[in-house]
Short mmCIF file of C-alpha atoms in Angstrom, two decimals:
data_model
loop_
_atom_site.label_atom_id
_atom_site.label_comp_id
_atom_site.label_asym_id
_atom_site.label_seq_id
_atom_site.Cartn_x
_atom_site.Cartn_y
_atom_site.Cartn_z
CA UNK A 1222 134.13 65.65 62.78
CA UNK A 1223 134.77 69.30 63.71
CA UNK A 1224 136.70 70.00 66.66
CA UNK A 1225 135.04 71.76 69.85
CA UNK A 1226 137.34 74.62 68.93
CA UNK A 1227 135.79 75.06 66.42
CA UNK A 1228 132.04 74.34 66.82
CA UNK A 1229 132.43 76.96 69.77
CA UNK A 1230 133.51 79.53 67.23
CA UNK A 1231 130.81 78.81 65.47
CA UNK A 1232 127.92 79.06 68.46
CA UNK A 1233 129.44 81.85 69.55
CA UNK A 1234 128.88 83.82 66.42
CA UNK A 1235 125.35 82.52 66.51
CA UNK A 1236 124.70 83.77 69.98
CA UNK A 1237 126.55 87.13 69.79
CA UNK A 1238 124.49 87.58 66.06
CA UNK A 1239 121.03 86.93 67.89
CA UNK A 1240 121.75 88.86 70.59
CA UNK A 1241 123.03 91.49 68.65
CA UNK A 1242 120.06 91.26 66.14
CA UNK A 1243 118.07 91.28 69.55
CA UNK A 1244 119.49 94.47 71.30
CA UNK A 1245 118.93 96.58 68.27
CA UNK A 1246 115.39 95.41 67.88
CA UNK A 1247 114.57 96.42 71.94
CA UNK A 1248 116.74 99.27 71.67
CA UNK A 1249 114.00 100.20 68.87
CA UNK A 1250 111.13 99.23 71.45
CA UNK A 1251 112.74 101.18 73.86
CA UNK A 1252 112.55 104.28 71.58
CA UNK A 1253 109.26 103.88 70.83
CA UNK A 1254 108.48 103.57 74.71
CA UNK A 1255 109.61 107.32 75.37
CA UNK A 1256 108.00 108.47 71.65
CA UNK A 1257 110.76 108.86 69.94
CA UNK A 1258 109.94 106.12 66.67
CA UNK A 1259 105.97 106.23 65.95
CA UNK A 1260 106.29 103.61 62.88
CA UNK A 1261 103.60 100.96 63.36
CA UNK A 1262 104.95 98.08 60.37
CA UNK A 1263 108.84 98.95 62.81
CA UNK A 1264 107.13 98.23 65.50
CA UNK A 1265 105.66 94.98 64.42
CA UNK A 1266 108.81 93.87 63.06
CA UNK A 1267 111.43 94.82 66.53
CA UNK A 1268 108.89 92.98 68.30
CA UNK A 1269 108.81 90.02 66.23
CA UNK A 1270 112.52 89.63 65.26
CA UNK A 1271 113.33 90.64 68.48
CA UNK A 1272 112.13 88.19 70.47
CA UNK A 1273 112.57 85.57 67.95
CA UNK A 1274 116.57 86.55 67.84
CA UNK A 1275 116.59 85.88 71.74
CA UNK A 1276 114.71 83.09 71.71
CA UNK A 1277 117.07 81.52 68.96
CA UNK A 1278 120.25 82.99 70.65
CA UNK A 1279 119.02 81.45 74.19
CA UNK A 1280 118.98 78.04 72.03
CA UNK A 1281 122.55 78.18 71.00
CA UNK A 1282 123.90 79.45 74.42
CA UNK A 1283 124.11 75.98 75.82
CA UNK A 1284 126.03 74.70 73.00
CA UNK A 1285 128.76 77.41 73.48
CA UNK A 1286 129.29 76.91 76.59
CA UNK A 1287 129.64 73.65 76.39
CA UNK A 1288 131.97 73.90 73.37
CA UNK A 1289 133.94 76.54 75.39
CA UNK A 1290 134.50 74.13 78.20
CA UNK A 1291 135.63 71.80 76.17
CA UNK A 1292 137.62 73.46 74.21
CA UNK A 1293 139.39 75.77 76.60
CA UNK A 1294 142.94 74.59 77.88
CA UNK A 1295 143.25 72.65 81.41
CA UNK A 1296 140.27 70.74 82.94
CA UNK A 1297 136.89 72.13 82.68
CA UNK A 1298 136.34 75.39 84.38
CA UNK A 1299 139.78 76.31 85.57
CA UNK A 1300 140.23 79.74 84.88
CA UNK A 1301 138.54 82.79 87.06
CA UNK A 1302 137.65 84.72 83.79
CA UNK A 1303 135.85 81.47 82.21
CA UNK A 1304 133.92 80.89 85.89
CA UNK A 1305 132.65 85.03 85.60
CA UNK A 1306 131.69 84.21 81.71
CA UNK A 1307 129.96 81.75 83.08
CA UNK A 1308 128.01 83.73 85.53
CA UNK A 1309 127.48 86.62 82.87
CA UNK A 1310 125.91 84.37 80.27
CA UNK A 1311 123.64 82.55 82.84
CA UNK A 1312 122.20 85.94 84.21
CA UNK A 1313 122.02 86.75 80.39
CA UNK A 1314 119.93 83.85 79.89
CA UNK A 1315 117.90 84.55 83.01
CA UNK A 1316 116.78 87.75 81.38
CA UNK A 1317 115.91 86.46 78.00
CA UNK A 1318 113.70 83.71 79.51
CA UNK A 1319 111.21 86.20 81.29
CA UNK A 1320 111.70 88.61 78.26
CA UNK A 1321 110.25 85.40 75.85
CA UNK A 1322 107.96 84.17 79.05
CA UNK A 1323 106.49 87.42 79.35
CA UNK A 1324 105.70 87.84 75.96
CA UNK A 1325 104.03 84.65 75.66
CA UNK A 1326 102.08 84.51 78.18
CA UNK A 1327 100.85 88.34 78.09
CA UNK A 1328 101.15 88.04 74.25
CA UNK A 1329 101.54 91.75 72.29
CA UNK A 1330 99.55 93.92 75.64
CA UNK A 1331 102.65 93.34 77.23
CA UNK A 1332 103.66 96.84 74.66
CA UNK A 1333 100.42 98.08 75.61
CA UNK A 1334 101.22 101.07 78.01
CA UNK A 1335 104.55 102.44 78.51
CA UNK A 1336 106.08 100.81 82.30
CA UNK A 1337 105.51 97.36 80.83
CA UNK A 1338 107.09 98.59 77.23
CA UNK A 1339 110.15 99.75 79.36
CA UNK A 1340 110.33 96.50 81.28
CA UNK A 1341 110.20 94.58 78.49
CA UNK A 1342 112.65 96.60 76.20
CA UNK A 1343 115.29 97.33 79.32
CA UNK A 1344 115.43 93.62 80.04
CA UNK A 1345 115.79 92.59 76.90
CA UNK A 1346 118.31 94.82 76.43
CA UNK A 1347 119.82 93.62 79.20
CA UNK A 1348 120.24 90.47 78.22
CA UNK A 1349 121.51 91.23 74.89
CA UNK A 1350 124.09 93.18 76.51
CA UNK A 1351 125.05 90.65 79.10
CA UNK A 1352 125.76 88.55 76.61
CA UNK A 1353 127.80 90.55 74.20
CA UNK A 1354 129.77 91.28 77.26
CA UNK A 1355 130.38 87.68 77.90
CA UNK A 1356 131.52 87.31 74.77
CA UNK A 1357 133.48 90.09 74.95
CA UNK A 1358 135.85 88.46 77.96
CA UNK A 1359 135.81 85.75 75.33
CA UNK A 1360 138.28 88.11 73.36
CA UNK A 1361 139.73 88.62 76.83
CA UNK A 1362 139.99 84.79 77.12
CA UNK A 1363 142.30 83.72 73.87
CA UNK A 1364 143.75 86.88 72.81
CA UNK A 1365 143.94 88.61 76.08
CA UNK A 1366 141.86 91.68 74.89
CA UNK A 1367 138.71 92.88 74.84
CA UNK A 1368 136.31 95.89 73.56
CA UNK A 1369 136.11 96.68 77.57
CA UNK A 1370 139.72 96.69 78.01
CA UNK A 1371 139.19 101.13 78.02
CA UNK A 1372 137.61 100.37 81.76
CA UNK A 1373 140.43 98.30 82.85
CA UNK A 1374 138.56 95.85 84.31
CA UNK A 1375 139.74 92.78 86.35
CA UNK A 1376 138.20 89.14 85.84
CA UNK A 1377 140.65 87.14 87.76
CA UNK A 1378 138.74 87.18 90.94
CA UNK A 1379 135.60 85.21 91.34
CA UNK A 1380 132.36 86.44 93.89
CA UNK A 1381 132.09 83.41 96.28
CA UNK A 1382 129.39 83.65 98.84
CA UNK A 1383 128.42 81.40 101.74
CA UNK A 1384 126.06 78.43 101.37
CA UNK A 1385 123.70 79.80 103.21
CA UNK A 1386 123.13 82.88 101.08
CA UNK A 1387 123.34 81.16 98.18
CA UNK A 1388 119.99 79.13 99.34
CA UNK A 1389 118.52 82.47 100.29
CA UNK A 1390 119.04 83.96 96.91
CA UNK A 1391 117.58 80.75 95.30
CA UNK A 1392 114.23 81.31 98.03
CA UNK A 1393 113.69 84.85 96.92
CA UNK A 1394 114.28 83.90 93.36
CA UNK A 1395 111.81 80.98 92.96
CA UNK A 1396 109.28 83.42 95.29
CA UNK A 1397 109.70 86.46 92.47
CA UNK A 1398 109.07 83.35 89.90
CA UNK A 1399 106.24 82.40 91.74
CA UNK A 1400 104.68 86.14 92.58
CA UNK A 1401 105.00 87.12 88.57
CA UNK A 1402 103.66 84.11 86.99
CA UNK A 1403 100.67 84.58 89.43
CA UNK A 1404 100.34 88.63 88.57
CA UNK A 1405 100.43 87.52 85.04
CA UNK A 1406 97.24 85.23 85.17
CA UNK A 1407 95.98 87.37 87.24
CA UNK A 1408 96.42 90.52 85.06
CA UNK A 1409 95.05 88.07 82.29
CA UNK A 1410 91.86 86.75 84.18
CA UNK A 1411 91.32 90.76 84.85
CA UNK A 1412 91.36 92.22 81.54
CA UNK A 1413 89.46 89.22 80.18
#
C-alpha cells in the first residue's frame, strides 16, 4: 500500500496536468473569442480537450485533498495556508462545474456568439488558474516556496466571516444557481 504522501503527489500532478491541459485549451477559446485564431479542426479540439481536461481534473481534486489532509503534519486542517488552499481549490472547482454544466446543457451554441465564448473561456480559465495557484501554495506548503513568492504574498491569515453572512452568501448563491439553470432552459425552449 502506498502512503497518502505519496498518492497526494500523485493526484496532485493529475489535477495541476488537467488543469494545465485545460487553461491552454480556453486560453485558445479565448483567442478565438476576440479573432485572433480562425482554425476550425483547433477549435474543435480546445473545446473538446478542454472541457474533458476539467472535467477529469475536477475528478481527481477530491482525492488530493483528501490525500493532502492526510498526509500533511498535525491533525487535519491545522495550518492557515492549508485552510486558504482549501478555499482556492473549492472556488476552483466551483468554476469548472458551471464551465462543464454549461456546456452540457447548452451543448457547442454555448461558442456560438462572442459574450457567451468569453464567459465560457474566462471561467474556465479561471478555474484552471485557481487551481494552479492552489497548487502553487502547495510548493509554499513543504518547501516553503512558491512560483508567487515575486508578490510576496501572505497565507497565514485566514478570512473568517460571521454566521450570518455566511448563510447570506449561501442564499444568493443557490438563487444565481437557481436563476441560470432556469435562463438556460429557457434560452433552450427559445431557440428550439
Amino acid at each position: 500500500m502506498i502512503s497518502a504522501a505519496t498518492f497526494h503527489v500523485i493526484t496532485t500532478e493529475l489535477v495541476v496536468g488537467s488543469f494545465a491541459m485545460a487553461g491552454v485549451c480556453f486560453l485558445i477559446k479565448a483567442l478565438q473569442a476576440f479573432d485572433f485564431l480562425g482554425s476550425q479542426q483547433l477549435s474543435q479540439v480546445a473545446d473538446n480537450a478542454g472541457h474533458f481536461a476539467i472535467g477529469f481534473g475536477l475528478l481527481a481534486t477530491p482525492f488530493a485533498i483528501m490525500s493532502g489532509i492526510s498526509s500533511s503534519p498535525g491533525t487535519g486542517v491545522s495550518s492557515p495556508l492549508l485552510v486558504n488552499k482549501m478555499f482556492l481549490s473549492m472556488a476552483a472547482a466551483g468554476l469548472a462545474l458551471s464551465v462543464l454544466y454549461a456546456r452540457y446543457a447548452v451543448g457547442k451554441r454555448v461558442w456560438a456568439n462572442k459574450k457567451s465564448s468569453i464567459t465560457q473561456s474566462f471561467a474556465g480559465l479561471g478555474a484552471s488558474g485557481l487551481m494552479l495557484f492552489t497548487a502553487s501554495l502547495g510548493g509554499k506548503f513543504s518547501r516553503n516556496e512558491s512560483l508567487l513568492d515575486v508578490f510576496n504574498l501572505s497565507f497565514e491569515t485566514i478570512l473568517l466571516i460571521p454566521f450570518w453572512i455566511t448563510i447570506v452568501v449561501l442564499i444568493v448563491a443557490l438563487a444565481a444557481i437557481v436563476l441560470a439553470v432556469l435562463g438556460l432552459r429557457n434560452d433552450l425552449t427559445i431557440q428550439h
